[in-house]
Short mmCIF file of C-alpha atoms and ligand atoms in Angstrom, two decimals:
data_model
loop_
_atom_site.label_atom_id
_atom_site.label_comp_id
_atom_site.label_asym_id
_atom_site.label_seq_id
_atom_site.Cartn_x
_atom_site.Cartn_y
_atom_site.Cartn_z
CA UNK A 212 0.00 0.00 0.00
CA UNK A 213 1.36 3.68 -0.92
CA UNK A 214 1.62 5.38 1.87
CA UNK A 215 2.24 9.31 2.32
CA UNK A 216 6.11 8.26 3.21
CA UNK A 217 6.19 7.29 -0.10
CA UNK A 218 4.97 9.88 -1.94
CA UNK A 219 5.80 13.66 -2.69
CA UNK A 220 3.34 15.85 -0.30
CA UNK A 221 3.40 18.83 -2.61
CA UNK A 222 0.50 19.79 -4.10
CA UNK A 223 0.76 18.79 -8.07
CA UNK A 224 0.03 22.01 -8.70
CA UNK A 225 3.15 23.80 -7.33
CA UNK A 226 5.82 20.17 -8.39
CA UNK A 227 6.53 22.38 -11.49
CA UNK A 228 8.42 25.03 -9.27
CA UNK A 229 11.87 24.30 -7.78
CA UNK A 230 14.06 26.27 -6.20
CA UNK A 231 13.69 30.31 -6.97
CA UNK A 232 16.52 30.84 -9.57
CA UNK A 233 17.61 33.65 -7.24
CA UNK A 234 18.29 31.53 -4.51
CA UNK A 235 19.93 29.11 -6.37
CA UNK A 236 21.93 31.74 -7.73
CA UNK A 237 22.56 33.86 -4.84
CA UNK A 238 23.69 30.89 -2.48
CA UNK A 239 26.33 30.27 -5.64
CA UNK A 240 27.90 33.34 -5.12
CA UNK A 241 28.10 32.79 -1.84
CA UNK A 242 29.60 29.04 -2.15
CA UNK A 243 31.97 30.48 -4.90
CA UNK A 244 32.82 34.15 -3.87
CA UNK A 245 31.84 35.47 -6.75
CA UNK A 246 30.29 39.30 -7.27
CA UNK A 247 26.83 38.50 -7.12
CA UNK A 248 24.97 40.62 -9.85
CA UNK A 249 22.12 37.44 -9.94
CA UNK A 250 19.69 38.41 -7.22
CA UNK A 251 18.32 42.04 -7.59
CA UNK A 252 19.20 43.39 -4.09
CA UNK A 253 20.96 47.18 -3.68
CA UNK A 254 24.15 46.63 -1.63
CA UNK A 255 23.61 49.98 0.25
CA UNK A 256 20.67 51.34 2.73
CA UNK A 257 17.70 53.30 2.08
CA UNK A 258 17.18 57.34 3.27
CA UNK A 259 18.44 58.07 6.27
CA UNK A 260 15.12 60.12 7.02
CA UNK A 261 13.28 56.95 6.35
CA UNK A 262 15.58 54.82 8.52
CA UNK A 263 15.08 56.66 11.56
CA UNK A 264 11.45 56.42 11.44
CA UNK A 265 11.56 52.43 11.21
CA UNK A 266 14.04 52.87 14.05
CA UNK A 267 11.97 55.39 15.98
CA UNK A 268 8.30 53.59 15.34
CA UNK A 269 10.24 50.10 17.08
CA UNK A 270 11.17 52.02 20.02
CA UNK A 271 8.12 54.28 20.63
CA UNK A 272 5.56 51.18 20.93
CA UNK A 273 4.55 50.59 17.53
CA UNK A 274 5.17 46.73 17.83
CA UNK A 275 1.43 45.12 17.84
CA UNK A 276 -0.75 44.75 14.65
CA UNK A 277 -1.47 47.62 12.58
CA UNK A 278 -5.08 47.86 11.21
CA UNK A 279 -5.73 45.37 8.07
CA UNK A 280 -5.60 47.50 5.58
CA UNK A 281 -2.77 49.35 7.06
CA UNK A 282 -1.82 52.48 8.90
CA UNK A 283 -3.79 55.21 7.50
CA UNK A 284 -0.16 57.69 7.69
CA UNK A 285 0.92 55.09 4.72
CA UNK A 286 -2.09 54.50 3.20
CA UNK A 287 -2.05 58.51 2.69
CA UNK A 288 1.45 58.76 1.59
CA UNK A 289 0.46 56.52 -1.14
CA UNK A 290 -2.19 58.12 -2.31
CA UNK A 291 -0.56 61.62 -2.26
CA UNK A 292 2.36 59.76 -3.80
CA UNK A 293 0.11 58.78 -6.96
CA UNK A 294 -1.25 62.19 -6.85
CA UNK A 295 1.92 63.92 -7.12
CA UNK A 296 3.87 61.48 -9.73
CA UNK A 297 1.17 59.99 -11.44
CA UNK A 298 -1.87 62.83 -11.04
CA UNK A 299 -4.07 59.27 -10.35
CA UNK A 300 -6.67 60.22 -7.32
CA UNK A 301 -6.87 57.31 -4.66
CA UNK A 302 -9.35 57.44 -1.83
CA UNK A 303 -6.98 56.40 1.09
CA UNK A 304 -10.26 55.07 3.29
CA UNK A 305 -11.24 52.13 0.70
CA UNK A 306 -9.03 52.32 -2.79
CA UNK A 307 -5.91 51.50 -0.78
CA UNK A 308 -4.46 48.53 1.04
CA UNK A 309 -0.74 47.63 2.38
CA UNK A 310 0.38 44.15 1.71
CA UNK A 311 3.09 42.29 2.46
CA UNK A 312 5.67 43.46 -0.40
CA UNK A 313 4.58 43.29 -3.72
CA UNK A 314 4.64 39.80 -4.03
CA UNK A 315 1.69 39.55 -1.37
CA UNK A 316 -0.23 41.96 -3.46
CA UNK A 317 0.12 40.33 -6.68
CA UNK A 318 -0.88 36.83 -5.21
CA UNK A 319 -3.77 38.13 -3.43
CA UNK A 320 -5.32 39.48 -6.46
CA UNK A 321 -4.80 36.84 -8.48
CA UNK A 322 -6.48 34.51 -5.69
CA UNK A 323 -9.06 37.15 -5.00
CA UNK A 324 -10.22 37.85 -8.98
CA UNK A 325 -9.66 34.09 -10.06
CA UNK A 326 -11.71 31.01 -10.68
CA UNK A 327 -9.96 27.76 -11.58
CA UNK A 328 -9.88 27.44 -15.06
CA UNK A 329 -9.84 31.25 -15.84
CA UNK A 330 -6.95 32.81 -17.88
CA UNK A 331 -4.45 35.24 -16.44
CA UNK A 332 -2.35 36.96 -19.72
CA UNK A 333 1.07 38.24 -19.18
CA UNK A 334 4.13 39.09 -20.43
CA UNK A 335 7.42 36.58 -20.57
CA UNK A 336 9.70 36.58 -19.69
CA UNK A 337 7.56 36.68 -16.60
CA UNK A 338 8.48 37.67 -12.53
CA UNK A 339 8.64 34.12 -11.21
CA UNK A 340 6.19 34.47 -8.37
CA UNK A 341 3.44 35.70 -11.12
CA UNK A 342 3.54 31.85 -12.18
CA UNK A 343 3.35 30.40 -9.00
CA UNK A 344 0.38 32.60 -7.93
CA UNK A 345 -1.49 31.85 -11.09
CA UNK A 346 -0.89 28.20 -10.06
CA UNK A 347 -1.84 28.50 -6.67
CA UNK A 348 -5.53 29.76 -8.05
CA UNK A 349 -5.78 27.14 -9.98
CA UNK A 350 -5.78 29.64 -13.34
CA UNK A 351 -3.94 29.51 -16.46
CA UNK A 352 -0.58 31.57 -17.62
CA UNK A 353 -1.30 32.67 -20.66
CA UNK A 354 1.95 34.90 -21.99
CA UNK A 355 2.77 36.88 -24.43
CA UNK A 356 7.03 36.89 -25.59
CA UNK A 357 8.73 39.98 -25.11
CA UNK A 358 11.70 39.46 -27.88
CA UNK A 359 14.99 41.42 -28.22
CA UNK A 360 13.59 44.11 -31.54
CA UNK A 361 15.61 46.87 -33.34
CA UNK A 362 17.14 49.12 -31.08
CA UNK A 363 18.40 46.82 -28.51
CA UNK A 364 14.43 46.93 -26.96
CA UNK A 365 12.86 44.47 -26.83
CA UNK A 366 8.83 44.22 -28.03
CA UNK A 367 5.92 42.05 -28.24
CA UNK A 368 3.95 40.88 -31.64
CA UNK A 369 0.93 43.35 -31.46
CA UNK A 370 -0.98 39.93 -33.24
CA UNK A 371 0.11 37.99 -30.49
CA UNK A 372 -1.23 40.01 -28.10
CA UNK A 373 -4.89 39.99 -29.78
CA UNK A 374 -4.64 36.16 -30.02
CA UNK A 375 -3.84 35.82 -26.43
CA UNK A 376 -7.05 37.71 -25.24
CA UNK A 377 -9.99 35.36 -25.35
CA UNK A 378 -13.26 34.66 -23.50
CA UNK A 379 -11.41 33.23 -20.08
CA UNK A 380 -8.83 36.21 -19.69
CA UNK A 381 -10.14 37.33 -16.60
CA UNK A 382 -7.12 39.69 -15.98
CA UNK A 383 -3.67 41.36 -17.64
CA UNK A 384 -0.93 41.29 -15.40
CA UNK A 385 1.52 44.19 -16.34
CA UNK A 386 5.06 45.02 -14.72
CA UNK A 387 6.50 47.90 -16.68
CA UNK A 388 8.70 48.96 -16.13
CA UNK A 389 9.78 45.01 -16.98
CA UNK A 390 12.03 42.77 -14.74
CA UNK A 391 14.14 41.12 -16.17
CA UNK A 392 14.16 43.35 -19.43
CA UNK A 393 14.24 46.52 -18.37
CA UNK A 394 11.34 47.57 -21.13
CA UNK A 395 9.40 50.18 -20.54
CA UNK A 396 6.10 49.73 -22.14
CA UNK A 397 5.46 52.53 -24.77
CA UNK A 398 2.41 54.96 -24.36
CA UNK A 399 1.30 52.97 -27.80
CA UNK A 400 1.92 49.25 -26.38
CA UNK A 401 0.14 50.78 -23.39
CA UNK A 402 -2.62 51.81 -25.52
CA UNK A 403 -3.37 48.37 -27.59
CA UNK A 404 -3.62 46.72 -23.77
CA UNK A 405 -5.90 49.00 -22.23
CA UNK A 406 -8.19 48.81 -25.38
CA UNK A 407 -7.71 44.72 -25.11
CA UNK A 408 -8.26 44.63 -21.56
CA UNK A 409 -12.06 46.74 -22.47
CA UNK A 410 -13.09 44.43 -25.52
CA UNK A 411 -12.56 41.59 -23.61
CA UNK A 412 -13.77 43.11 -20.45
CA UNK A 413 -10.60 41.95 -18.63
CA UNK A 414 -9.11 43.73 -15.22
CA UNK A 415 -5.18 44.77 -15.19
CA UNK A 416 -2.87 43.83 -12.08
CA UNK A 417 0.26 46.19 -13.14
CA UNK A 418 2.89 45.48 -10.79
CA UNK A 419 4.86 48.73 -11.03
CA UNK A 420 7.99 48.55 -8.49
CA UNK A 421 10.08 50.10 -10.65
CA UNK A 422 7.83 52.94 -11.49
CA UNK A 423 11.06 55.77 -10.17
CA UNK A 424 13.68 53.64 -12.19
CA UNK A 425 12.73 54.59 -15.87
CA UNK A 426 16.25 56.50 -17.01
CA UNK A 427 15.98 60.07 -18.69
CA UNK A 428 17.28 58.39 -21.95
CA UNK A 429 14.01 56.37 -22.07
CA UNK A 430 11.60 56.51 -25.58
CA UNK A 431 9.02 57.22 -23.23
CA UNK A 432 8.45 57.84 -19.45
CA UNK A 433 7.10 55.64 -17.20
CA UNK A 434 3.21 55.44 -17.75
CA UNK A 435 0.73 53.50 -15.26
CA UNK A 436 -2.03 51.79 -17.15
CA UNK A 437 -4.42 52.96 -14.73
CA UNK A 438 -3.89 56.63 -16.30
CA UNK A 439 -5.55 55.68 -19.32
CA UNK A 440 -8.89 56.21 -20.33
CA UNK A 441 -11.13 53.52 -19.14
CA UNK A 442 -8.69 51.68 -16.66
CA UNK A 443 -8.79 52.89 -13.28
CA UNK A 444 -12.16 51.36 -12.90
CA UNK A 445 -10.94 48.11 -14.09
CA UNK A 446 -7.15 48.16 -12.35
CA UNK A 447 -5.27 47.21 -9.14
CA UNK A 448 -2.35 48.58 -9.50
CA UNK A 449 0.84 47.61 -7.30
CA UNK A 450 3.84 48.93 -6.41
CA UNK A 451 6.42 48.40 -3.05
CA UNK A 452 9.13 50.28 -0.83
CA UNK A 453 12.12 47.48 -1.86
CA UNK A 454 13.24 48.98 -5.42
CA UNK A 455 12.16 52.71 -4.55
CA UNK A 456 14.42 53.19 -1.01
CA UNK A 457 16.52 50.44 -1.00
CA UNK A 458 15.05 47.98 1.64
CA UNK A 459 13.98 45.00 -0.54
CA UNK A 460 13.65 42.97 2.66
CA UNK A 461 11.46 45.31 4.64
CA UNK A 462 8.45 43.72 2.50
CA UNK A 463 6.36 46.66 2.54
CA UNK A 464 4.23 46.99 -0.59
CA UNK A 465 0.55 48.08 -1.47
CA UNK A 466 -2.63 48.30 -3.96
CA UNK A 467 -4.52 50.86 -4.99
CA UNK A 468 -7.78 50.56 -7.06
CA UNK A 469 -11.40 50.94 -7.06
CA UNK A 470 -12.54 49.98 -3.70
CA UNK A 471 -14.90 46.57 -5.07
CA UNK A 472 -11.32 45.31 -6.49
CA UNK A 473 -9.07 46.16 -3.23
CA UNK A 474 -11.75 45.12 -1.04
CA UNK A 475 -11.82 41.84 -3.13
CA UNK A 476 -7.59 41.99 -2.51
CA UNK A 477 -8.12 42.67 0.82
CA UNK A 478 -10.66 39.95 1.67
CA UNK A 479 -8.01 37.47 0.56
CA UNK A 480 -4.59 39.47 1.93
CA UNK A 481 -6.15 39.36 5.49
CA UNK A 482 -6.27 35.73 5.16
CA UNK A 483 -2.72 35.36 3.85
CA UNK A 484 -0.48 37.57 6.18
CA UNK A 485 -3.41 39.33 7.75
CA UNK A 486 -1.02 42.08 8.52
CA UNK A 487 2.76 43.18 8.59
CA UNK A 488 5.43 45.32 9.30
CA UNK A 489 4.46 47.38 12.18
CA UNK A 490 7.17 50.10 12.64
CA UNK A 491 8.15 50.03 9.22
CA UNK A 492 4.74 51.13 8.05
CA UNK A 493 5.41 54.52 9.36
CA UNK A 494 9.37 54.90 7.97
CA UNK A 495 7.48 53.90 4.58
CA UNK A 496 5.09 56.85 4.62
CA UNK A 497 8.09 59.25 5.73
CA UNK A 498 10.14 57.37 2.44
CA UNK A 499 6.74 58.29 -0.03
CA UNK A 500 6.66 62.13 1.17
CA UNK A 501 10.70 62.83 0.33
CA UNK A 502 11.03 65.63 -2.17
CA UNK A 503 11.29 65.28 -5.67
CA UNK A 504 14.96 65.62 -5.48
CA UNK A 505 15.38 61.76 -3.43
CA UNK A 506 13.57 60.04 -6.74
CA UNK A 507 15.38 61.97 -9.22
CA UNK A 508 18.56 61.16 -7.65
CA UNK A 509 17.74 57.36 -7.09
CA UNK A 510 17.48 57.43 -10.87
CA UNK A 511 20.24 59.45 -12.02
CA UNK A 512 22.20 57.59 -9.83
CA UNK A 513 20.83 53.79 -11.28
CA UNK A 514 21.34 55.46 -14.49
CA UNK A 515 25.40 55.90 -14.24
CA UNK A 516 25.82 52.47 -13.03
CA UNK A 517 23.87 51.03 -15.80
CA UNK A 518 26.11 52.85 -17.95
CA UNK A 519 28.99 51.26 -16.11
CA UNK A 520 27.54 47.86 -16.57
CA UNK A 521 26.64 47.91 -19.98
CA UNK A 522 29.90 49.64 -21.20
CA UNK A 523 31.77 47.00 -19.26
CA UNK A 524 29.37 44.13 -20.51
CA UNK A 525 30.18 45.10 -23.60
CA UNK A 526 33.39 45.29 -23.57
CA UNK A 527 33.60 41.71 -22.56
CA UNK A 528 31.73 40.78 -25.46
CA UNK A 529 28.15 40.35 -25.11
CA UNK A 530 25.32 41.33 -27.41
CA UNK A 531 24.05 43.56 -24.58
CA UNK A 532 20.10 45.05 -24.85
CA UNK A 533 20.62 48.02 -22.82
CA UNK A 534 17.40 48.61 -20.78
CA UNK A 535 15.21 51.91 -20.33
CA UNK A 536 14.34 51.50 -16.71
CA UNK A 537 14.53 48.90 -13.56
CA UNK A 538 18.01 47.69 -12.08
CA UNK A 539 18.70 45.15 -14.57
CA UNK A 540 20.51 44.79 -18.19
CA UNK A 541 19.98 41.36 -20.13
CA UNK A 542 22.54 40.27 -22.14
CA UNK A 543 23.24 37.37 -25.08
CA UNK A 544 26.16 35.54 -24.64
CA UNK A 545 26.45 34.14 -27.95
CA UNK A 546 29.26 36.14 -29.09
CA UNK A 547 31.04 34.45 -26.03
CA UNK A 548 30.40 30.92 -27.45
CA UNK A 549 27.62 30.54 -25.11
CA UNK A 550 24.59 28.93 -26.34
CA UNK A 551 22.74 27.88 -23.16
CA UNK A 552 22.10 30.71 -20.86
CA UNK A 553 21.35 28.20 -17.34
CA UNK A 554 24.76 26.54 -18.59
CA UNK A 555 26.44 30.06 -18.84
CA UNK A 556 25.26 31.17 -15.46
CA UNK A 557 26.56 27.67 -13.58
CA UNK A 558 29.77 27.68 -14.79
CA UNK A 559 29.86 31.90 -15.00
CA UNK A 560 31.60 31.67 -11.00
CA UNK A 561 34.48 29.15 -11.90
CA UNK A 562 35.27 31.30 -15.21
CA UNK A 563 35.62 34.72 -13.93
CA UNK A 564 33.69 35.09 -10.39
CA UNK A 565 30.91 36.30 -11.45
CA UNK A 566 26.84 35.30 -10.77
CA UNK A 567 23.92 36.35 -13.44
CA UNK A 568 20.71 35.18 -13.85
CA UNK A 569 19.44 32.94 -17.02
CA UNK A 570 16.72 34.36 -17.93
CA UNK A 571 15.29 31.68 -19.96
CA UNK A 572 13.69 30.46 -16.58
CA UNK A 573 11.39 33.35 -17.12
CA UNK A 574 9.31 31.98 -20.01
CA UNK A 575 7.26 29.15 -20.92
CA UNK A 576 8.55 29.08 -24.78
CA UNK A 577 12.54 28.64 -23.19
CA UNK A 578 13.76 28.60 -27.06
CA UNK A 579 13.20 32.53 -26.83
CA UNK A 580 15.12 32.95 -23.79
CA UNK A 581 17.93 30.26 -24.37
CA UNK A 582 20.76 32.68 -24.85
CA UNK A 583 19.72 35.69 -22.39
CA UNK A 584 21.18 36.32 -18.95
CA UNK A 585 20.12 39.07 -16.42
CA UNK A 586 22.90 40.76 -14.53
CA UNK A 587 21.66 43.52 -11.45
CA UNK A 588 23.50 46.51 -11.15
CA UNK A 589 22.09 48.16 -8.23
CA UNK A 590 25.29 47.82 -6.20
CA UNK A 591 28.44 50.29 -5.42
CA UNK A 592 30.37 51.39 -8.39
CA UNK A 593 33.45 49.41 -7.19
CA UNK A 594 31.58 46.34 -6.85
CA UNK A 595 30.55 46.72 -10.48
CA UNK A 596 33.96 48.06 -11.29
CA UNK A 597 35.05 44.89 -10.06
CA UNK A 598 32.42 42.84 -11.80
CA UNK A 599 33.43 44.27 -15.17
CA UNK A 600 37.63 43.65 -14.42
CA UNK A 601 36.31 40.16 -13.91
CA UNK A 602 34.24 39.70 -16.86
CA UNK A 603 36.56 41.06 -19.33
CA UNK A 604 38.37 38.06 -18.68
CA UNK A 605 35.94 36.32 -20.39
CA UNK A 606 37.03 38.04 -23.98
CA UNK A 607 40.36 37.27 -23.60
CA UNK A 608 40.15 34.17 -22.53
N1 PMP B 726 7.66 42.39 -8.93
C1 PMP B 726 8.80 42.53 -9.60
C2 PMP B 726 8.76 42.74 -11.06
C3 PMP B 726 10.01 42.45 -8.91
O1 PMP B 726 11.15 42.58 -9.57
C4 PMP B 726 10.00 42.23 -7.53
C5 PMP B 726 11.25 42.10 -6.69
N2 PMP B 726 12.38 42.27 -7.19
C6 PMP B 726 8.80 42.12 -6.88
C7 PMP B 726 7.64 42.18 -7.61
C8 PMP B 726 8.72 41.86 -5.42
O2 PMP B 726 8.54 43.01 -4.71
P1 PMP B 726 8.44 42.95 -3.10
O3 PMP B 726 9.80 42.66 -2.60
O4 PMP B 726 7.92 44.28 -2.73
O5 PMP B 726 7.51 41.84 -2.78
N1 LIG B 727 13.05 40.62 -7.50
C1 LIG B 727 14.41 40.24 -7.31
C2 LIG B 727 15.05 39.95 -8.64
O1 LIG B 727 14.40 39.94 -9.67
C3 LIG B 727 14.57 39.02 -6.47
C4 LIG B 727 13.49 38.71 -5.53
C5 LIG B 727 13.58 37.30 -5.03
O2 LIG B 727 14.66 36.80 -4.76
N2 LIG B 727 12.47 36.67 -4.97
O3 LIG B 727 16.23 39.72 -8.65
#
């Protein structure tokens, strides 16, 4: 008799997902020593202004649960956040709700606007949680392939995208600007979704944590779907604290939307984490209020060490596609000799001490992917100066 020693407990539904490729790849560089440009992480601390608070808010008592939907001093500083960057109006009592990071958001609406069987569209290479949640509902991944175009961006088959929408495409799920691509979605792509998203009478999830990381060299600037006509009644839009001030593992993140789709979020998120992140709900309302100079300077300053990066990337060789926005540049290594990108990034530490990501991970149809490989550069300009030393090793030898 089979007994439940001899089988795997996981659910069938989640035996397709191993071990997050950043994990993997991040406990390589550690094993190896090698600069560790896989994982997207910066390598230096938030605003000071913001770190007091968190430090301030543990020490003055603010320890115990905050309300389920958050502290209203954050849920505020979102709103007038949107207001300010974006002009979008959010009603802080109802249209938005603090989540556990991003991640939590994106999961909860999936689970909270998904029947089994129902069709969730999206872009691949895709953020590798977005699969898992779709999973977890029991929905289906339906995506679209981003592929390297003229320019060194890369695009999306307009055709494509009309033959992906169908009768079951409940919702769109959006991240532009685009990890791992760095694509920022054009005012026209933009366009052809939102009209999609109508026809079909879909919603939009735009997951938009790099929404201050769109670089002043950009075709376009950094444009939430929500802002378009028609779509703020249909979109829960998603964004964090990690990219924006530098505290990826402070997991503070939120939704904003009509109030029938964040109360939907909501009625799910509650049942998830419930809450999280008492004192550093406050520090992340301080963070949204900074002056316009902190977010300008956050990008200016991504901005020179993507320069850095791609300069030295290509240098060493590869057929870099520089990116318009995020903390990441993808590269193909076929000019190296490389024609496997997982195979590149394993053997990557022993050739030069180096980690990067293979991107090909990232979408269903791996043929597109084979050859791409993600490398971060939100860390110090030595560390990338030393990244790039090592790398260049890879032309000569
Ligand atoms: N979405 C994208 C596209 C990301 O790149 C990341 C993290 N790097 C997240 C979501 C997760 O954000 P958080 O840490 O706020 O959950
Ligand atoms: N979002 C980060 C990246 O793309 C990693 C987050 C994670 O490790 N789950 O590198």
């Amino acid at each position: 008799m089979t007994t439940t020693a001899d089988v795997d407990p996981l659910v069938a539904r989640m035996r397709p997902f191993g071990t997050t490729i950043f994990a993997e790849m991040s406990a390589l560089a550690v094993r190896t020593g090698a600069v560790n440009l896989g994982q997207g992480f910066p390598d230096t601390d938030g605003p000071p202004e913001m770190l007091a608070a968190a430090a301030e808010a543990l020490r003055s008592g603010q320890n115990q649960y905050p309300p389920g939907p958050g502290i209203p001093a954050l849920r505020a500083a979102v709103a007038a956040h949107q207001r300010r960057f974006w002009g979008l109006e959010y009603d802080p009592d109802g249209e938005v709700v603090v989540t556990a990071g991003a991640t939590e958001a994106v999961a909860a609406a999936i689970l909270a606007l998904c029947e089994p069987g129902d069709e969730v569209l999206c872009f691949e290479p895709y953020y590798d949680s977005y699969a898992a949640s779709i999973a977890l509902a029991g929905a289906v991944r339906r995506p679209v392939t981003l592929r390297p175009a003229t320019g060194g961006r890369y695009a999306f088959d307009p055709d494509a995208l009309r033959a992906t929408f169908g009768p079951r495409t409940r919702l769109a799920l959006l991240n532009s600007p685009h990890n791992p691509t760095g694509k920022v979605f054009t005012p026209a792509e933009l366009t052809l979704i939102a009209e999609l998203c109508q026809e079909h009478d879909a919603y939009a999830v735009t997951d938009e944590v790099y929404e201050h990381l769109v670089f002043t060299d950009a075709s376009a600037p950094h444009l939430p779907l929500a802002t378009l006509p028609g779509m703020r009644e249909r979109t829960l839009r998603i964004s964090s604290a990690g990219k924006t001030f530098s505290c990826t593992g402070w997991k503070v993140g939120w939704a904003s939307g009509p109030a029938r789709l964040v109360s939907a979020l909501l009625r799910v998120k509650q049942f998830l984490t419930f809450v999280n992140a008492a004192p550093l709900q406050p520090a992340a309302a301080v963070a949204l209020g900074l002056p316009d100079e902190y977010f300008a300077g956050l990008r200016a300053g991504m901005q020179a060490r993507r320069d850095q990066l791609v300069e030295g990337l290509n240098d060493a060789g590869f057929d870099v596609l520089a990116p318009e926005g995020t903390y990441f540049v993808t590269a193909d290594v076929t000019p190296l000799g490389g024609r496997d990108g997982v195979a590149f990034c394993r053997s990557l530490p022993q050739r030069c001490g180096v980690v990067a990501v293979p991107t090909q991970v990232f979408y269903d149809d791996a043929e597109a992917g084979r050859r791409l490989v993600r490398f971060a550069f939100c860390k110090r300009p030595e560390v990338l100066t030393e990244a790039v030393t090592r790398l260049r090793r890879l032309a000569v030898g």
